[in-house]
Tab-separated table of N, CA and C and ligand atoms in Angstrom:
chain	number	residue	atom	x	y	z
A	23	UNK	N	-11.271	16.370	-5.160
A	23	UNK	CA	-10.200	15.695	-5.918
A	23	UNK	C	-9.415	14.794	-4.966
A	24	UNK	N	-9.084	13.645	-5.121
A	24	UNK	CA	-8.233	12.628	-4.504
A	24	UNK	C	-6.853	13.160	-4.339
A	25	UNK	N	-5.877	12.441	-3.501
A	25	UNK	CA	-5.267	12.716	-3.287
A	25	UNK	C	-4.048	11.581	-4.415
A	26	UNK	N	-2.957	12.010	-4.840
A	26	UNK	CA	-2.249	11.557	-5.529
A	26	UNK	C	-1.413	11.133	-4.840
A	27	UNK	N	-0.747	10.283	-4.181
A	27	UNK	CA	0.066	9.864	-3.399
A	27	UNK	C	1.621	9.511	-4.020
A	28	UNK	N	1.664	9.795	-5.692
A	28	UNK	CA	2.508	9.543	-6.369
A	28	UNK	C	3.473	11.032	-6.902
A	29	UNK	N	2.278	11.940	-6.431
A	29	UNK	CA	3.041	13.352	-6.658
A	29	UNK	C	4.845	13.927	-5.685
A	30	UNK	N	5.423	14.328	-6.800
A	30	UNK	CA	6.687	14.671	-6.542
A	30	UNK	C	6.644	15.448	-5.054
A	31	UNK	N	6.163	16.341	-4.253
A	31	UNK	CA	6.054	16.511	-2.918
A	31	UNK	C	5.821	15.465	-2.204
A	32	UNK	N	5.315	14.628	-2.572
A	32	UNK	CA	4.823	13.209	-1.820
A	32	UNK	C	6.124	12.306	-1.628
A	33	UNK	N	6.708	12.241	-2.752
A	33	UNK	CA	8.120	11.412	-2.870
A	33	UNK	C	9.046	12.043	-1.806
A	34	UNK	N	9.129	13.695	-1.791
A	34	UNK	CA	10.134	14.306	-1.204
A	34	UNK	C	9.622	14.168	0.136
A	35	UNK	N	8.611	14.109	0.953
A	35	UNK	CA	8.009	13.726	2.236
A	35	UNK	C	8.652	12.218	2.902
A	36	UNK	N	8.842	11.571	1.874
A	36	UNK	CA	8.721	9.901	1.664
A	36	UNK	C	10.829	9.805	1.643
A	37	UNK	N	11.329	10.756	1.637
A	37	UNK	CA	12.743	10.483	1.583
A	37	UNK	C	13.174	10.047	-0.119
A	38	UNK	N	12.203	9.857	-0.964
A	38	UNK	CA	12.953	8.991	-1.902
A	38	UNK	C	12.964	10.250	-3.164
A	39	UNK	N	13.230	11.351	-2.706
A	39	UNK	CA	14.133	12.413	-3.818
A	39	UNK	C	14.469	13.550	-3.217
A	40	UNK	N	15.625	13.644	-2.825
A	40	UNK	CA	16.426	14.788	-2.068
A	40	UNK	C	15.523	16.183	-2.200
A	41	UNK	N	15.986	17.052	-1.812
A	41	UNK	CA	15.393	18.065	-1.379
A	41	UNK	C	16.532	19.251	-0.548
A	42	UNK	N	16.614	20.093	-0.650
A	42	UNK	CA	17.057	21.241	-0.120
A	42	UNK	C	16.232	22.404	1.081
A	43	UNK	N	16.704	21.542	2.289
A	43	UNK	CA	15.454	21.696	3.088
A	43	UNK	C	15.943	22.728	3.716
A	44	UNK	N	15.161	24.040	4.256
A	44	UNK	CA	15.359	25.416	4.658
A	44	UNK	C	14.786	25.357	6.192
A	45	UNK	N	14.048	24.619	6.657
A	45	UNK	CA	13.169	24.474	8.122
A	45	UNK	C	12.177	23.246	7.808
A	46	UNK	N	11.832	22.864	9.288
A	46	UNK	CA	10.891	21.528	9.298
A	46	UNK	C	10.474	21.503	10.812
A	47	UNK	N	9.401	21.131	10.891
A	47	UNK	CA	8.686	21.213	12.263
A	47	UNK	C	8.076	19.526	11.985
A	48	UNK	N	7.150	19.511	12.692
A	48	UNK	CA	6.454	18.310	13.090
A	48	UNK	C	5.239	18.147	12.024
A	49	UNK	N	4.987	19.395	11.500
A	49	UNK	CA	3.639	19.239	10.700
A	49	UNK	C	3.850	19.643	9.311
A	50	UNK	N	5.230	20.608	9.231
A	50	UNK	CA	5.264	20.912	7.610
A	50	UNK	C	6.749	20.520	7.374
A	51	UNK	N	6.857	21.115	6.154
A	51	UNK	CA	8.725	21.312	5.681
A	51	UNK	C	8.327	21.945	4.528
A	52	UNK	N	9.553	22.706	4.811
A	52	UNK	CA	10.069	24.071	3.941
A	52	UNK	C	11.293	23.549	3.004
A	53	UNK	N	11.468	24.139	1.488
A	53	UNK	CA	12.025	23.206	0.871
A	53	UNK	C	12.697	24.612	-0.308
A	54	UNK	N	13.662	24.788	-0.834
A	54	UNK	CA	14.404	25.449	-1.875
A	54	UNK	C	13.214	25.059	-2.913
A	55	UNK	N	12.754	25.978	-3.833
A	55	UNK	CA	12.223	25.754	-5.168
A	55	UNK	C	13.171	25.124	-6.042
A	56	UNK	N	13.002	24.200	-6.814
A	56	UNK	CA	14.067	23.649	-7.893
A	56	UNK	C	14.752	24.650	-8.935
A	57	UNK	N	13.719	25.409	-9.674
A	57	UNK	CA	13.676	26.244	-10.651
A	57	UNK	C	13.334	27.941	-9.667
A	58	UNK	N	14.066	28.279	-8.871
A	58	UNK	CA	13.791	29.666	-8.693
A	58	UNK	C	12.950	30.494	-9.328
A	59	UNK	N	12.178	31.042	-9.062
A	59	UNK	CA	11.709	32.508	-9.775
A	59	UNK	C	11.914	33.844	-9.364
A	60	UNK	N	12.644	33.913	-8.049
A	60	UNK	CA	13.119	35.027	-7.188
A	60	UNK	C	14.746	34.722	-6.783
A	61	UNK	N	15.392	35.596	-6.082
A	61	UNK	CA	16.648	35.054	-5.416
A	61	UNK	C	16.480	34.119	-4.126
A	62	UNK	N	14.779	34.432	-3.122
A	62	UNK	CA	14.892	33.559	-2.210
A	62	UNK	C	13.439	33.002	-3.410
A	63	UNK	N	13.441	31.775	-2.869
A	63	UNK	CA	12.448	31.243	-3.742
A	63	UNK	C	12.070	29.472	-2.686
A	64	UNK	N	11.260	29.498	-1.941
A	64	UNK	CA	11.491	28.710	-1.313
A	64	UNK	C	9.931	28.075	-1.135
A	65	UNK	N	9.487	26.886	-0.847
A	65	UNK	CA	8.252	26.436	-0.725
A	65	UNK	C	7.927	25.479	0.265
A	66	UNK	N	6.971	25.906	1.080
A	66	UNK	CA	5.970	25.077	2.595
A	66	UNK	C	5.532	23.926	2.385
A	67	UNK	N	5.411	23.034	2.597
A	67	UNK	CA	4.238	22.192	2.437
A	67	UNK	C	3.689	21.407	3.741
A	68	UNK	N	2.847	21.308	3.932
A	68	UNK	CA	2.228	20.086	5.060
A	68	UNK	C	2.796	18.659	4.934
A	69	UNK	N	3.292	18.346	6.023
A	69	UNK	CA	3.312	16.511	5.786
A	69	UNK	C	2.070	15.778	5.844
A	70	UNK	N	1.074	16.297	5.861
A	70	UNK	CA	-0.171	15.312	5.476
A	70	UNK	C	-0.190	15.820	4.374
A	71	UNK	N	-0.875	14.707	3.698
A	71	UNK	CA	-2.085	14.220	2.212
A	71	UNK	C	-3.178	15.613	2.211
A	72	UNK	N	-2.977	16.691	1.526
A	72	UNK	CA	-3.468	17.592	1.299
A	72	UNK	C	-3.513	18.157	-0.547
A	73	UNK	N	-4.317	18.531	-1.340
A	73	UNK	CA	-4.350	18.417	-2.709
A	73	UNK	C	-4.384	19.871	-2.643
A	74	UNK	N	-4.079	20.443	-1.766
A	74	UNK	CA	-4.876	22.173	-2.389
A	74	UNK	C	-5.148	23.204	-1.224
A	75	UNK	N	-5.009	24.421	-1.056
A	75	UNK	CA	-5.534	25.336	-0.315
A	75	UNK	C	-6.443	24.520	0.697
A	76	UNK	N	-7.579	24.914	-0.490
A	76	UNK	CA	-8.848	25.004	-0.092
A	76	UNK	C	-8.865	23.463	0.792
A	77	UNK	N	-8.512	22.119	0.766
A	77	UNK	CA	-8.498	21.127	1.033
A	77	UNK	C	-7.951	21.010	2.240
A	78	UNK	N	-6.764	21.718	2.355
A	78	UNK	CA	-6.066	21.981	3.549
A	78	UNK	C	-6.491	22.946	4.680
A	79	UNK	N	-7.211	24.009	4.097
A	79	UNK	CA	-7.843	24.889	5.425
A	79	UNK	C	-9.127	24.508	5.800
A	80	UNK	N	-9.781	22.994	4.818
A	80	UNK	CA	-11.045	22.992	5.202
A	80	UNK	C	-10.871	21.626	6.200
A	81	UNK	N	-9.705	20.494	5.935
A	81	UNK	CA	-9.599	19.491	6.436
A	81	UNK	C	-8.678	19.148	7.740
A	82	UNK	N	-7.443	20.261	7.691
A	82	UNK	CA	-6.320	19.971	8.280
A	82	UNK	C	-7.148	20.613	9.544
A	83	UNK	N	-6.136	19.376	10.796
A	83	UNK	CA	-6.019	19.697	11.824
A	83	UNK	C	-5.476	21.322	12.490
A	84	UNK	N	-6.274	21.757	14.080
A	84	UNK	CA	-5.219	22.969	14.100
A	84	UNK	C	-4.161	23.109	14.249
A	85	UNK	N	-3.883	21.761	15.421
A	85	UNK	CA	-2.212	21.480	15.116
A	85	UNK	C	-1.518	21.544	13.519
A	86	UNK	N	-2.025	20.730	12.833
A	86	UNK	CA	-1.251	20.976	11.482
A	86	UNK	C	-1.149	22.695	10.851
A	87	UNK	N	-2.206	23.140	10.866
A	87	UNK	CA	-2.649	24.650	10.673
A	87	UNK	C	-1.780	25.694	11.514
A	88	UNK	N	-1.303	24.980	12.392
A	88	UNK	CA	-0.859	25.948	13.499
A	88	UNK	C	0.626	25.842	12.629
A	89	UNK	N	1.251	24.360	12.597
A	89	UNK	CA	2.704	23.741	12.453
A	89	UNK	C	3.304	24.534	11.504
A	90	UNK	N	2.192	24.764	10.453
A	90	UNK	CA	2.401	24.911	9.158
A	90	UNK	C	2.518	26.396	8.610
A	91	UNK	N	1.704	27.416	9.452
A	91	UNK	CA	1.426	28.653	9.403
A	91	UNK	C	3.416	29.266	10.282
A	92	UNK	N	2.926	28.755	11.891
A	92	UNK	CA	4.798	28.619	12.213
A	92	UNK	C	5.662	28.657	11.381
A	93	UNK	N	5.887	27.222	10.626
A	93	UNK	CA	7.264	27.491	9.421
A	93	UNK	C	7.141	28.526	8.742
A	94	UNK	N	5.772	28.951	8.063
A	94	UNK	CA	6.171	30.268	7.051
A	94	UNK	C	7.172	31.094	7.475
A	95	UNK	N	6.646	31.648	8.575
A	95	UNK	CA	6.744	32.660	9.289
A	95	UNK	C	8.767	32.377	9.520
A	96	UNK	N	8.493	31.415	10.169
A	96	UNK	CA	10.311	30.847	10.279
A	96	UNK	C	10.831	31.303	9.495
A	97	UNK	N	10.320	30.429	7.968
A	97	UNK	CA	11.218	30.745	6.717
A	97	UNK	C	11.443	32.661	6.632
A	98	UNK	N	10.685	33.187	6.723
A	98	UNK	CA	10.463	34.385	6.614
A	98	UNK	C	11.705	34.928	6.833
A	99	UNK	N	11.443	34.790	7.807
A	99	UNK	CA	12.858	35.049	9.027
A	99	UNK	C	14.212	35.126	8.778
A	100	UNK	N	14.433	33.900	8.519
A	100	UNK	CA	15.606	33.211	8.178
A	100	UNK	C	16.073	33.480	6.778
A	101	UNK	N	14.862	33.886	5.679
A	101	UNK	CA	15.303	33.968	4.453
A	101	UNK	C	15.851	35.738	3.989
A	102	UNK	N	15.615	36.334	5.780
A	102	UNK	CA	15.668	37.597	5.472
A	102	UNK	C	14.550	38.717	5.070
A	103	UNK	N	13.680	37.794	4.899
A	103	UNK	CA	12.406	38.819	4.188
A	103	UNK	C	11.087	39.270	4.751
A	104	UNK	N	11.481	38.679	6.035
A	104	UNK	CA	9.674	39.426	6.685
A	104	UNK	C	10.068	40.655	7.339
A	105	UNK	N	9.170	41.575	7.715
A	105	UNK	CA	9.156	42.607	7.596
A	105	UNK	C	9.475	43.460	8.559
A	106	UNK	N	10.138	42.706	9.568
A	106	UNK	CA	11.316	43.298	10.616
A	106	UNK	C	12.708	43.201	9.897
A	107	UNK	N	12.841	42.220	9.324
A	107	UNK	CA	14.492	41.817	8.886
A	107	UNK	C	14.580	42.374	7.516
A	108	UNK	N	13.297	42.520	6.621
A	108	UNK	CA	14.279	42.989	5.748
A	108	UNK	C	12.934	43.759	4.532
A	109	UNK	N	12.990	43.266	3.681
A	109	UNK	CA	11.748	44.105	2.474
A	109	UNK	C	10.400	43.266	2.557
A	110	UNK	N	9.881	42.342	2.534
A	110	UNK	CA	8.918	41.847	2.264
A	110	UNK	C	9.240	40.422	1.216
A	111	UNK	N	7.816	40.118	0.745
A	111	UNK	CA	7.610	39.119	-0.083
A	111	UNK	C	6.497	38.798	-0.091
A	112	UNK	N	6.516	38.095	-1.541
A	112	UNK	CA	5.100	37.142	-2.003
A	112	UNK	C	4.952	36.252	-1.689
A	113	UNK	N	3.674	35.815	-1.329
A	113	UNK	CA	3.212	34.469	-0.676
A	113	UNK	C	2.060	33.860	-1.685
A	114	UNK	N	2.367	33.108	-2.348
A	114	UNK	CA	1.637	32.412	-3.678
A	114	UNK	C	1.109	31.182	-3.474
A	115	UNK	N	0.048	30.791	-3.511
A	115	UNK	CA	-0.556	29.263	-4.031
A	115	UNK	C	-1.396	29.014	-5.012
A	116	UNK	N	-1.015	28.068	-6.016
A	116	UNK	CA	-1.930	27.379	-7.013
A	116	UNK	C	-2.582	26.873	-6.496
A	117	UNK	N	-4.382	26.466	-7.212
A	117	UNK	CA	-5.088	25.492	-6.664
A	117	UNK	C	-5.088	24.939	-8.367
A	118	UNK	N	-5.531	23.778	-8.589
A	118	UNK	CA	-6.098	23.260	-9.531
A	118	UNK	C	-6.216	23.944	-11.024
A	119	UNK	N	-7.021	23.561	-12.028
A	119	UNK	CA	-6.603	23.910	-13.130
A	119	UNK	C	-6.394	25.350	-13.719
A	120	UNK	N	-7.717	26.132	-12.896
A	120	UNK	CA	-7.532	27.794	-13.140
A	120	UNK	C	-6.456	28.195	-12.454
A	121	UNK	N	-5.683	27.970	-11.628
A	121	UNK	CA	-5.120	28.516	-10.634
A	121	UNK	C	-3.140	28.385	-11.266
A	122	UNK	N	-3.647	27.120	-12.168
A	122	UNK	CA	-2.416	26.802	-12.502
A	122	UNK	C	-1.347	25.783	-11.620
A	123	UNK	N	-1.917	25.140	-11.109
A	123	UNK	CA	-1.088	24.517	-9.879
A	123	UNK	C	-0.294	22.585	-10.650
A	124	UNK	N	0.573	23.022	-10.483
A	124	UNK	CA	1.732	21.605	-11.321
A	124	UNK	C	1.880	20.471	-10.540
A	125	UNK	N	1.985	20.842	-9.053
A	125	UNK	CA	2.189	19.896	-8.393
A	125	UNK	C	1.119	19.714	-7.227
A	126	UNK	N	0.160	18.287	-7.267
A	126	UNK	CA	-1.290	18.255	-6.403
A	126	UNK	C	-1.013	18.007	-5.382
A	127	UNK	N	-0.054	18.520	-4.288
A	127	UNK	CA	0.128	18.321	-3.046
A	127	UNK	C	0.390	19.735	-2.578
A	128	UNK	N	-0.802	20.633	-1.636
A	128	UNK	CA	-0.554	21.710	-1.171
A	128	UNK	C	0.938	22.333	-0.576
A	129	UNK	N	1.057	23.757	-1.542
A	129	UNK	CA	2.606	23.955	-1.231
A	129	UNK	C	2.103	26.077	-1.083
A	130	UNK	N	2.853	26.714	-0.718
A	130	UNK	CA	2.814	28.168	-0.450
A	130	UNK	C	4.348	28.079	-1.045
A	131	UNK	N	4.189	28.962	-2.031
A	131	UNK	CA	5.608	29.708	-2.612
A	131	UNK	C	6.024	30.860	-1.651
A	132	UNK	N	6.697	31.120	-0.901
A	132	UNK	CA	7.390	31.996	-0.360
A	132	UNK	C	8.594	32.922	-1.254
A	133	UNK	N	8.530	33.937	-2.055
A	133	UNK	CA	9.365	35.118	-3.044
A	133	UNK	C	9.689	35.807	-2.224
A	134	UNK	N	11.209	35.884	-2.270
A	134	UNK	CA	11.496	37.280	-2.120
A	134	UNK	C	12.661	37.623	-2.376
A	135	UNK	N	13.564	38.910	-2.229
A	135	UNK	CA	14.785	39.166	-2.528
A	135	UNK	C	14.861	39.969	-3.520
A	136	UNK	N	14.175	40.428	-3.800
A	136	UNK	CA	14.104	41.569	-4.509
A	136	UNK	C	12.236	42.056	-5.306
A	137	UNK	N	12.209	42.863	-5.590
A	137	UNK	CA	10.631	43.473	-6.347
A	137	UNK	C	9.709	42.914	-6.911
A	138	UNK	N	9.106	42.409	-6.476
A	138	UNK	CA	8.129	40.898	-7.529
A	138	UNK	C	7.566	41.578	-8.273
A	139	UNK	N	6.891	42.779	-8.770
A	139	UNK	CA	6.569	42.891	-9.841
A	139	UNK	C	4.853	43.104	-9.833
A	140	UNK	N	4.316	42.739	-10.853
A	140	UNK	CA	3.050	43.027	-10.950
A	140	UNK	C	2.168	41.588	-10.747
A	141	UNK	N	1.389	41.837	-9.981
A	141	UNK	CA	0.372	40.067	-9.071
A	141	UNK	C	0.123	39.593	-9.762
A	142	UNK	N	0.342	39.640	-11.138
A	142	UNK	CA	-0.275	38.334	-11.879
A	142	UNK	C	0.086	38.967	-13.537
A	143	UNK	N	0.762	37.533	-14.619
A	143	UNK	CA	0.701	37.728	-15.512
A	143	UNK	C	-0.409	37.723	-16.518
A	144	UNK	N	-0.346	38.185	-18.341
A	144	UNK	CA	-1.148	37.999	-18.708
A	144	UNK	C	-1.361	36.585	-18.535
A	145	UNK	N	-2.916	36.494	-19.208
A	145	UNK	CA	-3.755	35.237	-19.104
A	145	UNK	C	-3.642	35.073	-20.930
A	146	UNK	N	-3.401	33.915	-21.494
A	146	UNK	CA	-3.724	33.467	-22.647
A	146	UNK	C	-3.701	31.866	-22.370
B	206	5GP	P1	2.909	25.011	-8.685
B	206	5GP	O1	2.833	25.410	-10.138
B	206	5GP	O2	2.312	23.646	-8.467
B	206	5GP	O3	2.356	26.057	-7.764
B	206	5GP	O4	4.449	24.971	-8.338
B	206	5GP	C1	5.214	23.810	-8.288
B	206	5GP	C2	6.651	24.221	-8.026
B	206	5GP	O5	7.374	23.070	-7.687
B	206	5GP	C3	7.344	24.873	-9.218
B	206	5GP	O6	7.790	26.177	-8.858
B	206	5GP	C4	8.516	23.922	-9.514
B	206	5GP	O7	9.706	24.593	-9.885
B	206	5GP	C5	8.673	23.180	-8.192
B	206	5GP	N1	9.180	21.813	-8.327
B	206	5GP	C6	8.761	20.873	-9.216
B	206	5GP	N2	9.443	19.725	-9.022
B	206	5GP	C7	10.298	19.955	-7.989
B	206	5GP	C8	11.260	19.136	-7.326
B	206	5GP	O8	11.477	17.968	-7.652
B	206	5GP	N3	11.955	19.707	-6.311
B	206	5GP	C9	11.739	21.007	-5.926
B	206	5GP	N4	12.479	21.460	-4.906
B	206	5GP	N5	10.843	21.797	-6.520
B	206	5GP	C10	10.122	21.277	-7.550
């Protein structure tokens, strides 16, 4: 799948729609979810042109791989939730149409702050 260069992560990379930024390195940025689904609710993305998981662990550099894996871990930290500082959390990615994924620029949902619940809703 191509890369969309018009997708809303793309804009927020590009400066031209604010963002609520939590950490940033050289290769990713970490960003507040708009619409929460947890109390921390926060999301990774790569600054390269990446559509997906799978696109990103098969294409990206290790530097980027490295940059990008780093911030999680940061956010982790900082958001209170990795597993020295505090309870845990979910680490989520959509790919494409089964997967459910809204926005085509690779992103990792980072949850946490309280009990996420059961890994997956029904399917209809
Ligand atoms: P996906 O379904 O692609 O895995 O998740 C996309 C996420 O991006 C959703 O949780 C949605 O709330 C979030 N989102 C969509 N548009 C924006 C935006 O403009 N700013 C921020 N910060 N998050 C957004």
């Amino acid at each position: 799948m191509a890369y969309d260069d018009t997708n809303i992560f793309a804009r927020i990379l590009r400066g031209e729609i604010p963002n609520d930024t939590v950490a940033e390195n050289d290769h990713a940025l970490a960003f507040r979810d708009i619409a929460p689904k947890a109390p921390s609710h926060v999301l990774v993305i790569p600054k390269g042109a990446y559509v997906a998981f799978d696109d990103f662990a098969a294409n990206a550099s290790e530097a980027e791989i490295a940059g990008f894996m780093r911030l999680c871990a940061q956010v982790c930290a900082m958001e209170g939730v990795s597993l020295d500082r505090g309870q845990g959390f979910r680490a989520i990615t959509n790919a494409g149409r089964d997967g459910v994924q809204e926005v085509p620029h690779f992103h990792l949902h980072i949850l946490g702050g309280a009990v996420m619940g059961p890994m997956i809703g029904a399917r209809d």
